[in-house]
Amino acid sequence: MTEASIRTAVPADLDALVALLGELFAIEADFRPDPKRQRRGLALLLEDRLRRAVFVAEVPGGVVGMVTGQLVVSTSEGAAAVWVEDMVVAEGARRAGLGRRLLQAIEKWGTARGATRLQLLADRENLHALRFYEARGWSGTRLVCLRRGGV
Ligand SMILES: CC(C)(COP(=O)(O)OP(=O)(O)OC[C@H]1O[C@@H](n2cnc3c(N)ncnc32)[C@H](O)[C@@H]1OP(=O)(O)O)[C@@H](O)C(=O)NCCC(=O)NCCS
């Protein structure tokens, strides 16, 4: 898929991004798709260009992949860290290197803003995604995720 490009998302991408998140949240047991909420969330991300990033993978047929990143401060690092979320490539466009390129884009974005760590949450049963991250130098931690509220 040599014609694919990775670029920053714009509001005109919202429909495609909501559809991609529908694909992602249908896989992850902790979430359920809700297009209105996803649209609202994406709009919030797009509003803050300084601390938030949305990258898309685009082929001539349209947007087929995305990833988002949000800067937080890590006291452990004494520096910024990036929460990486919403990593998904449409099923028909997988295994062509787009996931790798999206991850590189968010890493470069974070590093340029002083982040010394990237972090994400993954479904423990999503073995393909876990292998994908491990192959790119990510490692698991002993932390568990807790939450209060939300769906
Ligand atoms: C995880 C995910 C984002 C990876 O995206 P992708 O575009 O398929 O990723 P890449 O193509 O960069 O790499 C995937 C694999 O294809 C391989 N690959 C890359 N280019 C290839 C090619 N031309 N031919 C064959 N295989 C190739 C890579 O080596 C990689 O293998 P590995 O995982 O064993 O290391 C994608 O599978 C996905 O959207 N999954 C569903 C959503 C999901 O689980 N998201 C993660 C939430 S935490």
Coordinates of N, CA, C and O and ligand atoms in Angstrom, one line a residue:
M1 N 0.8 -1.2 0.0 CA 0.0 0.0 0.0 C 0.9 1.2 0.0 O 0.9 2.0 1.0
T2 N 1.6 1.4 -1.1 CA 2.6 2.5 -1.1 C 2.0 3.9 -1.2 O 2.6 4.9 -0.9
E3 N 0.7 3.9 -1.7 CA 0.1 5.2 -1.9 C -0.6 5.7 -0.6 O -1.1 6.8 -0.6
A4 N -0.4 5.0 0.5 CA -1.1 5.5 1.7 C -0.3 6.6 2.3 O 1.0 6.7 2.2
S5 N -1.0 7.6 2.9 CA -0.3 8.6 3.6 C -0.8 8.8 5.0 O -1.9 8.4 5.3
I6 N 0.1 9.3 5.9 CA -0.3 9.5 7.3 C -0.4 11.0 7.4 O 0.6 11.7 7.1
R7 N -1.5 11.5 7.9 CA -1.6 13.0 8.1 C -2.4 13.3 9.3 O -3.1 12.4 9.9
T8 N -2.4 14.5 9.7 CA -3.2 15.0 10.8 C -4.7 15.0 10.4 O -5.0 15.5 9.3
A9 N -5.6 14.6 11.3 CA -7.0 14.6 11.0 C -7.6 16.0 10.9 O -7.1 16.9 11.6
V10 N -8.6 16.2 10.1 CA -9.3 17.5 10.0 C -10.8 17.1 10.2 O -11.2 16.0 10.2
P11 N -11.6 18.2 10.6 CA -13.1 17.9 10.9 C -13.8 17.1 9.8 O -14.7 16.3 10.0
A12 N -13.4 17.3 8.5 CA -14.0 16.6 7.4 C -13.8 15.0 7.5 O -14.5 14.3 6.8
D13 N -12.9 14.6 8.4 CA -12.6 13.2 8.5 C -13.6 12.5 9.5 O -13.5 11.3 9.7
L14 N -14.4 13.3 10.2 CA -15.2 12.8 11.4 C -16.0 11.6 11.0 O -16.0 10.6 11.8
D15 N -16.7 11.6 9.9 CA -17.5 10.4 9.6 C -16.7 9.1 9.6 O -17.0 8.1 10.1
A16 N -15.5 9.2 8.9 CA -14.7 8.1 8.7 C -14.1 7.6 10.1 O -14.0 6.4 10.4
L17 N -13.8 8.6 10.9 CA -13.2 8.3 12.2 C -14.2 7.6 13.1 O -13.9 6.7 13.8
V18 N -15.4 8.1 13.1 CA -16.5 7.5 13.9 C -16.7 6.0 13.5 O -16.8 5.1 14.3
A19 N -16.7 5.8 12.2 CA -16.8 4.4 11.7 C -15.7 3.6 12.1 O -15.9 2.4 12.5
L20 N -14.5 4.1 12.1 CA -13.3 3.3 12.5 C -13.4 3.0 14.0 O -13.1 1.9 14.5
L21 N -13.9 3.9 14.8 CA -14.0 3.7 16.3 C -15.1 2.7 16.5 O -15.0 1.9 17.5
G22 N -16.1 2.6 15.7 CA -17.1 1.6 15.8 C -16.5 0.2 15.6 O -16.9 -0.7 16.3
E23 N -15.6 0.1 14.7 CA -14.9 -1.1 14.4 C -14.1 -1.5 15.6 O -14.1 -2.7 16.1
L24 N -13.4 -0.5 16.2 CA -12.5 -0.8 17.3 C -13.3 -1.2 18.6 O -13.0 -2.2 19.3
F25 N -14.4 -0.4 18.9 CA -15.1 -0.7 20.1 C -15.9 -1.9 20.1 O -16.3 -2.5 21.1
A26 N -16.2 -2.4 18.8 CA -16.9 -3.7 18.7 C -16.0 -4.9 19.1 O -16.5 -5.9 19.5
I27 N -14.7 -4.6 19.1 CA -13.7 -5.7 19.4 C -13.4 -5.7 20.9 O -13.3 -6.7 21.5
E28 N -13.4 -4.5 21.5 CA -12.9 -4.4 22.9 C -14.1 -4.6 23.9 O -15.1 -3.8 23.9
A29 N -14.0 -5.5 24.7 CA -15.1 -5.9 25.6 C -15.5 -4.8 26.6 O -16.6 -4.7 27.0
D30 N -14.6 -3.9 26.9 CA -14.9 -2.8 27.9 C -15.6 -1.7 27.3 O -16.0 -0.7 28.0
F31 N -15.8 -1.7 26.0 CA -16.4 -0.5 25.4 C -17.6 -0.9 24.5 O -17.6 -2.1 24.0
R32 N -18.5 0.0 24.2 CA -19.5 -0.3 23.2 C -19.6 0.9 22.3 O -19.6 2.1 22.8
P33 N -19.8 0.7 21.0 CA -19.9 1.8 20.1 C -21.1 2.7 20.3 O -22.2 2.2 20.7
D34 N -20.9 4.0 20.3 CA -21.9 5.0 20.4 C -21.5 6.1 19.5 O -20.8 7.0 20.0
P35 N -21.9 6.1 18.3 CA -21.4 7.1 17.3 C -21.5 8.6 17.8 O -20.6 9.3 17.5
K36 N -22.6 8.9 18.5 CA -22.7 10.3 18.9 C -21.6 10.7 19.9 O -21.0 11.8 19.8
R37 N -21.4 9.8 20.8 CA -20.3 10.0 21.8 C -18.9 10.1 21.1 O -18.1 10.9 21.5
Q38 N -18.7 9.2 20.2 CA -17.4 9.1 19.5 C -17.2 10.4 18.8 O -16.1 11.0 18.8
R39 N -18.2 10.9 18.1 CA -18.1 12.2 17.4 C -17.8 13.3 18.3 O -16.9 14.2 18.0
R40 N -18.5 13.4 19.4 CA -18.2 14.4 20.4 C -16.8 14.3 20.9 O -16.1 15.3 21.1
G41 N -16.3 13.1 21.3 CA -15.0 12.9 21.8 C -13.9 13.4 20.7 O -13.0 14.0 21.1
L42 N -14.2 13.0 19.5 CA -13.2 13.3 18.5 C -13.2 14.8 18.2 O -12.1 15.4 18.1
A43 N -14.3 15.5 18.3 CA -14.4 16.9 18.1 C -13.6 17.6 19.2 O -12.8 18.6 19.0
L44 N -13.7 17.1 20.5 CA -12.9 17.6 21.6 C -11.4 17.5 21.3 O -10.6 18.4 21.6
L45 N -11.0 16.3 20.8 CA -9.6 16.1 20.5 C -9.1 17.1 19.4 O -8.0 17.7 19.6
L46 N -9.9 17.3 18.4 CA -9.5 18.2 17.3 C -9.4 19.6 17.7 O -8.8 20.4 17.1
E47 N -10.1 20.0 18.8 CA -10.1 21.4 19.3 C -8.8 21.8 19.9 O -8.5 23.0 19.9
D48 N -8.0 20.9 20.4 CA -6.8 21.2 21.1 C -5.6 20.7 20.4 O -5.2 19.5 20.6
R49 N -5.1 21.5 19.5 CA -4.0 21.0 18.7 C -2.7 21.0 19.4 O -1.7 20.4 18.9
L50 N -2.6 21.7 20.6 CA -1.3 21.7 21.3 C -1.1 20.4 22.0 O 0.0 19.9 22.0
R51 N -2.1 19.9 22.7 CA -1.9 18.8 23.6 C -2.5 17.5 23.1 O -2.4 16.5 23.7
R52 N -3.2 17.6 22.0 CA -3.9 16.4 21.5 C -3.6 16.2 20.0 O -3.5 17.2 19.3
A53 N -3.5 14.9 19.6 CA -3.2 14.7 18.2 C -4.1 13.6 17.7 O -4.4 12.6 18.4
V54 N -4.6 13.7 16.5 CA -5.3 12.7 15.8 C -4.7 12.5 14.4 O -4.6 13.4 13.6
F55 N -4.1 11.3 14.2 CA -3.5 11.0 12.9 C -4.4 10.0 12.2 O -5.0 9.1 12.8
V56 N -4.4 10.2 10.8 CA -5.2 9.2 10.0 C -4.3 8.6 9.0 O -3.3 9.3 8.6
A57 N -4.6 7.4 8.6 CA -4.0 6.8 7.4 C -5.0 6.9 6.3 O -6.1 6.5 6.4
E58 N -4.5 7.4 5.2 CA -5.4 7.6 4.0 C -4.9 7.0 2.8 O -3.7 7.1 2.5
V59 N -5.8 6.3 2.1 CA -5.4 5.7 0.8 C -6.3 6.4 -0.2 O -7.2 7.2 0.2
P60 N -6.1 6.2 -1.5 CA -7.0 6.9 -2.5 C -8.5 6.8 -2.3 O -9.3 7.6 -2.5
G61 N -8.9 5.6 -1.7 CA -10.3 5.4 -1.4 C -10.8 6.1 -0.2 O -12.0 6.1 0.0
G62 N -10.0 6.6 0.6 CA -10.4 7.3 1.9 C -9.6 7.0 3.1 O -8.5 6.4 3.0
V63 N -10.1 7.4 4.2 CA -9.4 7.2 5.5 C -9.6 5.7 6.0 O -10.7 5.3 6.1
V64 N -8.5 5.0 6.2 CA -8.6 3.6 6.6 C -7.9 3.3 8.0 O -7.9 2.1 8.4
G65 N -7.4 4.3 8.6 CA -6.8 4.0 9.9 C -6.6 5.3 10.7 O -6.7 6.4 10.2
M66 N -6.5 5.1 12.0 CA -6.4 6.3 12.9 C -5.7 5.9 14.2 O -5.6 4.7 14.6
V67 N -5.1 6.9 14.8 CA -4.6 6.8 16.2 C -4.7 8.2 16.8 O -4.7 9.2 16.1
T68 N -5.0 8.2 18.2 CA -5.0 9.5 18.8 C -4.0 9.5 20.0 O -3.6 8.4 20.5
G69 N -3.5 10.7 20.3 CA -2.6 10.8 21.4 C -2.9 12.1 22.3 O -3.4 13.1 21.7
Q70 N -2.7 12.0 23.6 CA -3.0 13.1 24.5 C -1.8 13.2 25.4 O -1.4 12.2 26.0
L71 N -1.3 14.4 25.6 CA -0.2 14.7 26.5 C -0.7 14.7 27.9 O -1.7 15.4 28.2
V72 N 0.0 14.0 28.8 CA -0.2 14.2 30.2 C 1.1 14.4 30.9 O 2.2 14.2 30.2
V73 N 1.1 14.9 32.2 CA 2.4 15.0 32.9 C 2.6 13.8 33.7 O 1.7 13.4 34.5
S74 N 3.8 13.2 33.6 CA 4.1 12.0 34.5 C 5.1 12.5 35.5 O 6.2 12.9 35.2
T75 N 4.7 12.4 36.8 CA 5.6 12.7 37.9 C 6.7 11.7 38.0 O 7.9 12.0 38.4
S76 N 6.4 10.4 37.6 CA 7.4 9.4 37.6 C 8.5 9.7 36.6 O 9.7 9.6 36.8
E77 N 8.1 10.3 35.4 CA 9.1 10.6 34.4 C 9.7 12.0 34.6 O 10.8 12.3 34.1
G78 N 8.9 12.9 35.4 CA 9.4 14.2 35.5 C 9.3 14.9 34.1 O 10.1 15.8 33.8
A79 N 8.3 14.5 33.3 CA 8.2 15.0 31.9 C 6.8 14.6 31.4 O 6.0 14.0 32.1
A80 N 6.6 15.0 30.2 CA 5.3 14.7 29.6 C 5.3 13.2 29.2 O 6.4 12.6 29.0
A81 N 4.1 12.6 29.1 CA 3.9 11.3 28.6 C 2.7 11.4 27.6 O 1.9 12.3 27.7
V82 N 2.6 10.4 26.7 CA 1.5 10.4 25.8 C 0.6 9.2 26.1 O 1.0 8.1 26.1
W83 N -0.7 9.5 26.2 CA -1.7 8.5 26.3 C -2.1 8.2 24.8 O -2.6 9.1 24.1
V84 N -1.8 7.0 24.4 CA -2.2 6.6 23.0 C -3.5 5.8 23.1 O -3.7 4.9 23.9
E85 N -4.4 6.3 22.2 CA -5.7 5.6 22.2 C -6.2 5.5 20.8 O -5.6 6.1 19.8
D86 N -7.3 4.8 20.6 CA -8.0 4.8 19.3 C -7.2 4.3 18.1 O -7.3 4.9 17.0
M87 N -6.3 3.3 18.4 CA -5.5 2.8 17.3 C -6.3 1.7 16.6 O -6.6 0.7 17.1
V88 N -6.6 2.0 15.3 CA -7.3 1.0 14.5 C -7.1 1.2 13.1 O -7.0 2.4 12.6
V89 N -6.9 0.1 12.4 CA -6.8 0.1 10.9 C -8.0 -0.7 10.4 O -8.2 -1.8 10.9
A90 N -8.7 -0.3 9.4 CA -9.9 -1.0 8.9 C -9.4 -2.4 8.5 O -8.3 -2.6 7.9
E91 N -10.3 -3.4 8.7 CA -9.9 -4.7 8.5 C -9.2 -5.0 7.1 O -8.2 -5.6 7.0
G92 N -9.8 -4.4 6.1 CA -9.3 -4.7 4.7 C -8.0 -4.0 4.4 O -7.4 -4.3 3.4
A93 N -7.5 -3.2 5.3 CA -6.3 -2.4 5.1 C -5.1 -2.8 6.0 O -4.1 -2.2 6.0
R94 N -5.4 -3.9 6.8 CA -4.4 -4.3 7.8 C -3.2 -5.0 7.1 O -3.3 -5.5 6.0
R95 N -2.1 -5.2 7.9 CA -0.9 -5.9 7.5 C -0.3 -5.3 6.3 O 0.3 -6.0 5.4
A96 N -0.4 -4.0 6.2 CA 0.3 -3.3 5.1 C 1.2 -2.2 5.6 O 1.7 -1.3 4.9
G97 N 1.4 -2.3 7.0 CA 2.3 -1.3 7.6 C 1.7 0.0 8.0 O 2.4 0.9 8.6
L98 N 0.4 0.1 7.9 CA -0.2 1.4 8.3 C -0.2 1.6 9.8 O 0.0 2.7 10.3
G99 N -0.5 0.5 10.5 CA -0.5 0.5 12.0 C 0.9 1.0 12.5 O 1.0 1.9 13.4
R100 N 1.9 0.4 11.9 CA 3.3 0.8 12.3 C 3.5 2.3 12.0 O 4.1 3.0 12.9
R101 N 3.1 2.8 10.9 CA 3.3 4.1 10.5 C 2.5 5.1 11.4 O 3.0 6.2 11.8
L102 N 1.3 4.7 11.8 CA 0.5 5.6 12.7 C 1.2 5.7 14.0 O 1.3 6.7 14.6
L103 N 1.7 4.5 14.5 CA 2.4 4.5 15.8 C 3.6 5.4 15.8 O 3.9 6.1 16.7
Q104 N 4.3 5.3 14.7 CA 5.5 6.1 14.5 C 5.2 7.6 14.6 O 5.9 8.4 15.1
A105 N 4.0 7.9 13.9 CA 3.6 9.3 13.8 C 3.3 9.9 15.2 O 3.7 11.0 15.6
I106 N 2.6 9.1 16.0 CA 2.2 9.6 17.4 C 3.5 9.6 18.3 O 3.6 10.5 19.1
E107 N 4.4 8.7 18.1 CA 5.6 8.7 18.9 C 6.4 10.0 18.5 O 6.9 10.7 19.4
K108 N 6.5 10.3 17.3 CA 7.3 11.5 16.9 C 6.6 12.7 17.4 O 7.3 13.6 17.9
W109 N 5.3 12.8 17.3 CA 4.6 13.9 17.8 C 4.8 14.1 19.3 O 5.1 15.2 19.8
G110 N 4.8 13.0 20.1 CA 5.0 13.1 21.5 C 6.4 13.5 21.9 O 6.6 14.4 22.7
T111 N 7.3 12.9 21.2 CA 8.8 13.1 21.5 C 9.1 14.6 21.2 O 9.8 15.3 22.0
A112 N 8.5 15.1 20.2 CA 8.8 16.5 19.8 C 8.2 17.5 20.9 O 8.6 18.6 21.0
R113 N 7.3 17.0 21.7 CA 6.7 17.8 22.7 C 7.2 17.4 24.1 O 6.6 17.7 25.1
G114 N 8.3 16.7 24.1 CA 9.0 16.5 25.4 C 8.6 15.2 26.1 O 9.0 14.9 27.2
A115 N 7.7 14.4 25.5 CA 7.3 13.2 26.1 C 8.4 12.1 26.1 O 9.1 11.9 25.1
T116 N 8.6 11.5 27.3 CA 9.6 10.5 27.4 C 9.0 9.1 27.5 O 9.7 8.1 27.6
R117 N 7.7 9.0 27.5 CA 7.0 7.7 27.6 C 5.7 7.8 26.9 O 5.0 8.8 26.9
L118 N 5.4 6.6 26.2 CA 4.0 6.5 25.7 C 3.3 5.4 26.4 O 4.0 4.4 26.8
Q119 N 2.1 5.5 26.6 CA 1.3 4.4 27.3 C 0.0 4.2 26.7 O -0.6 5.1 26.1
L120 N -0.5 3.0 26.8 CA -1.9 2.7 26.3 C -2.5 1.6 27.0 O -1.8 0.8 27.8
L121 N -3.8 1.4 26.8 CA -4.5 0.3 27.4 C -4.9 -0.6 26.3 O -5.3 -0.2 25.2
A122 N -4.8 -1.9 26.5 CA -5.2 -2.9 25.4 C -6.1 -4.0 26.1 O -5.8 -4.3 27.2
D123 N -7.0 -4.5 25.4 CA -7.8 -5.6 25.9 C -6.9 -6.8 26.0 O -6.1 -7.2 25.1
R124 N -6.9 -7.4 27.2 CA -6.0 -8.5 27.5 C -6.2 -9.7 26.5 O -5.3 -10.5 26.4
E125 N -7.3 -9.8 25.9 CA -7.6 -10.9 25.0 C -7.3 -10.6 23.6 O -7.4 -11.4 22.7
N126 N -6.8 -9.3 23.3 CA -6.5 -8.9 22.0 C -5.1 -9.3 21.7 O -4.2 -8.4 21.6
L127 N -4.8 -10.6 21.5 CA -3.5 -11.1 21.4 C -2.8 -10.5 20.1 O -1.6 -10.2 20.2
H128 N -3.5 -10.3 19.1 CA -2.8 -9.7 17.9 C -2.3 -8.3 18.2 O -1.2 -8.0 17.8
A129 N -3.1 -7.5 18.8 CA -2.7 -6.1 19.1 C -1.5 -6.2 20.1 O -0.5 -5.4 19.9
L130 N -1.6 -7.1 21.1 CA -0.5 -7.1 22.0 C 0.8 -7.5 21.4 O 1.9 -7.0 21.6
R131 N 0.7 -8.5 20.4 CA 1.9 -8.9 19.7 C 2.4 -7.7 18.8 O 3.6 -7.5 18.7
F132 N 1.5 -7.0 18.2 CA 1.8 -5.9 17.4 C 2.7 -4.8 18.2 O 3.7 -4.4 17.7
Y133 N 2.2 -4.5 19.4 CA 2.9 -3.5 20.2 C 4.3 -4.1 20.7 O 5.3 -3.4 20.6
E134 N 4.3 -5.3 21.1 CA 5.5 -5.9 21.6 C 6.6 -5.9 20.5 O 7.7 -5.6 20.8
A135 N 6.2 -6.2 19.3 CA 7.1 -6.2 18.2 C 7.7 -4.9 17.9 O 8.7 -4.7 17.2
R136 N 7.0 -3.8 18.5 CA 7.5 -2.5 18.2 C 8.1 -1.9 19.5 O 8.2 -0.7 19.7
G137 N 8.5 -2.7 20.4 CA 9.3 -2.3 21.6 C 8.4 -1.9 22.8 O 9.0 -1.4 23.8
W138 N 7.1 -2.1 22.8 CA 6.3 -1.8 23.9 C 6.3 -3.0 24.9 O 6.4 -4.2 24.4
S139 N 6.2 -2.8 26.2 CA 6.2 -3.9 27.1 C 5.0 -3.7 28.1 O 4.6 -2.6 28.3
G140 N 4.6 -4.9 28.6 CA 3.5 -4.8 29.6 C 4.0 -4.3 30.9 O 5.2 -4.2 31.2
T141 N 3.0 -4.0 31.8 CA 3.4 -3.5 33.1 C 2.6 -4.4 34.1 O 1.7 -5.2 33.8
R142 N 2.9 -4.2 35.4 CA 2.1 -4.9 36.5 C 0.9 -4.1 37.0 O 0.2 -4.4 37.9
L143 N 0.7 -2.9 36.3 CA -0.4 -2.1 36.7 C -1.8 -2.7 36.2 O -1.8 -3.4 35.2
V144 N -2.8 -2.5 36.9 CA -4.2 -2.8 36.4 C -4.9 -1.5 36.2 O -4.6 -0.5 36.8
C145 N -5.9 -1.5 35.3 CA -6.7 -0.3 35.1 C -7.9 -0.4 35.9 O -8.7 -1.4 35.9
L146 N -8.2 0.7 36.6 CA -9.5 0.8 37.4 C -10.3 1.9 36.8 O -9.7 2.9 36.3
R147 N -11.6 1.9 36.9 CA -12.3 3.0 36.4 C -13.6 3.2 37.3 O -14.1 2.2 37.8
R148 N -14.1 4.4 37.3 CA -15.4 4.7 38.0 C -16.2 5.5 37.0 O -15.7 6.5 36.5
G149 N -17.4 5.1 36.8 CA -18.2 5.8 35.8 C -17.9 5.4 34.4 O -17.1 4.5 34.2
G150 N -18.6 5.9 33.5 CA -18.4 5.6 32.1 C -19.2 4.3 31.8 O -19.9 3.7 32.7
V151 N -19.1 3.9 30.5 CA -19.8 2.7 30.1 C -18.9 1.6 29.8 O -17.7 1.8 29.5
Ligands
LIG1 C1 -3.4 -3.7 15.6 C2 -3.6 -3.0 14.3 C3 -3.8 -1.5 14.5 C4 -2.3 -3.2 13.4 O1 -2.5 -2.4 12.2 P1 -1.8 -2.9 10.9 O2 -2.0 -1.8 9.9 O3 -2.3 -4.3 10.5 O4 -0.3 -3.0 11.3 P2 1.0 -3.3 10.4 O5 0.6 -3.6 9.0 O6 1.9 -2.1 10.6 O7 1.6 -4.5 11.1 C5 0.8 -5.7 11.4 C6 1.6 -6.9 11.1 O8 1.6 -7.0 9.7 C7 3.0 -7.2 9.2 N1 3.1 -6.6 8.0 C8 3.4 -5.3 7.7 N2 3.5 -5.1 6.4 C9 3.2 -6.3 5.8 C10 3.2 -6.8 4.5 N3 3.4 -5.9 3.5 N4 2.8 -8.1 4.3 C11 2.6 -8.9 5.3 N5 2.6 -8.5 6.6 C12 3.0 -7.3 6.8 C13 3.8 -6.6 10.3 O9 5.1 -7.2 10.4 C14 3.0 -6.9 11.5 O10 3.3 -8.1 12.0 P3 3.4 -8.4 13.6 O11 2.2 -7.8 14.2 O12 3.5 -9.8 13.7 O13 4.7 -7.6 13.9 C15 -4.7 -3.6 13.5 O14 -4.6 -5.0 13.4 C16 -6.1 -3.3 14.0 O15 -6.7 -2.3 13.7 N6 -6.7 -4.2 14.8 C17 -8.0 -4.1 15.3 C18 -8.1 -2.9 16.3 C19 -7.1 -3.1 17.5 O16 -7.0 -4.2 18.0 N7 -6.5 -2.0 17.9 C20 -5.6 -2.0 19.0 C21 -6.3 -1.5 20.2 S1 -5.2 -1.5 21.6

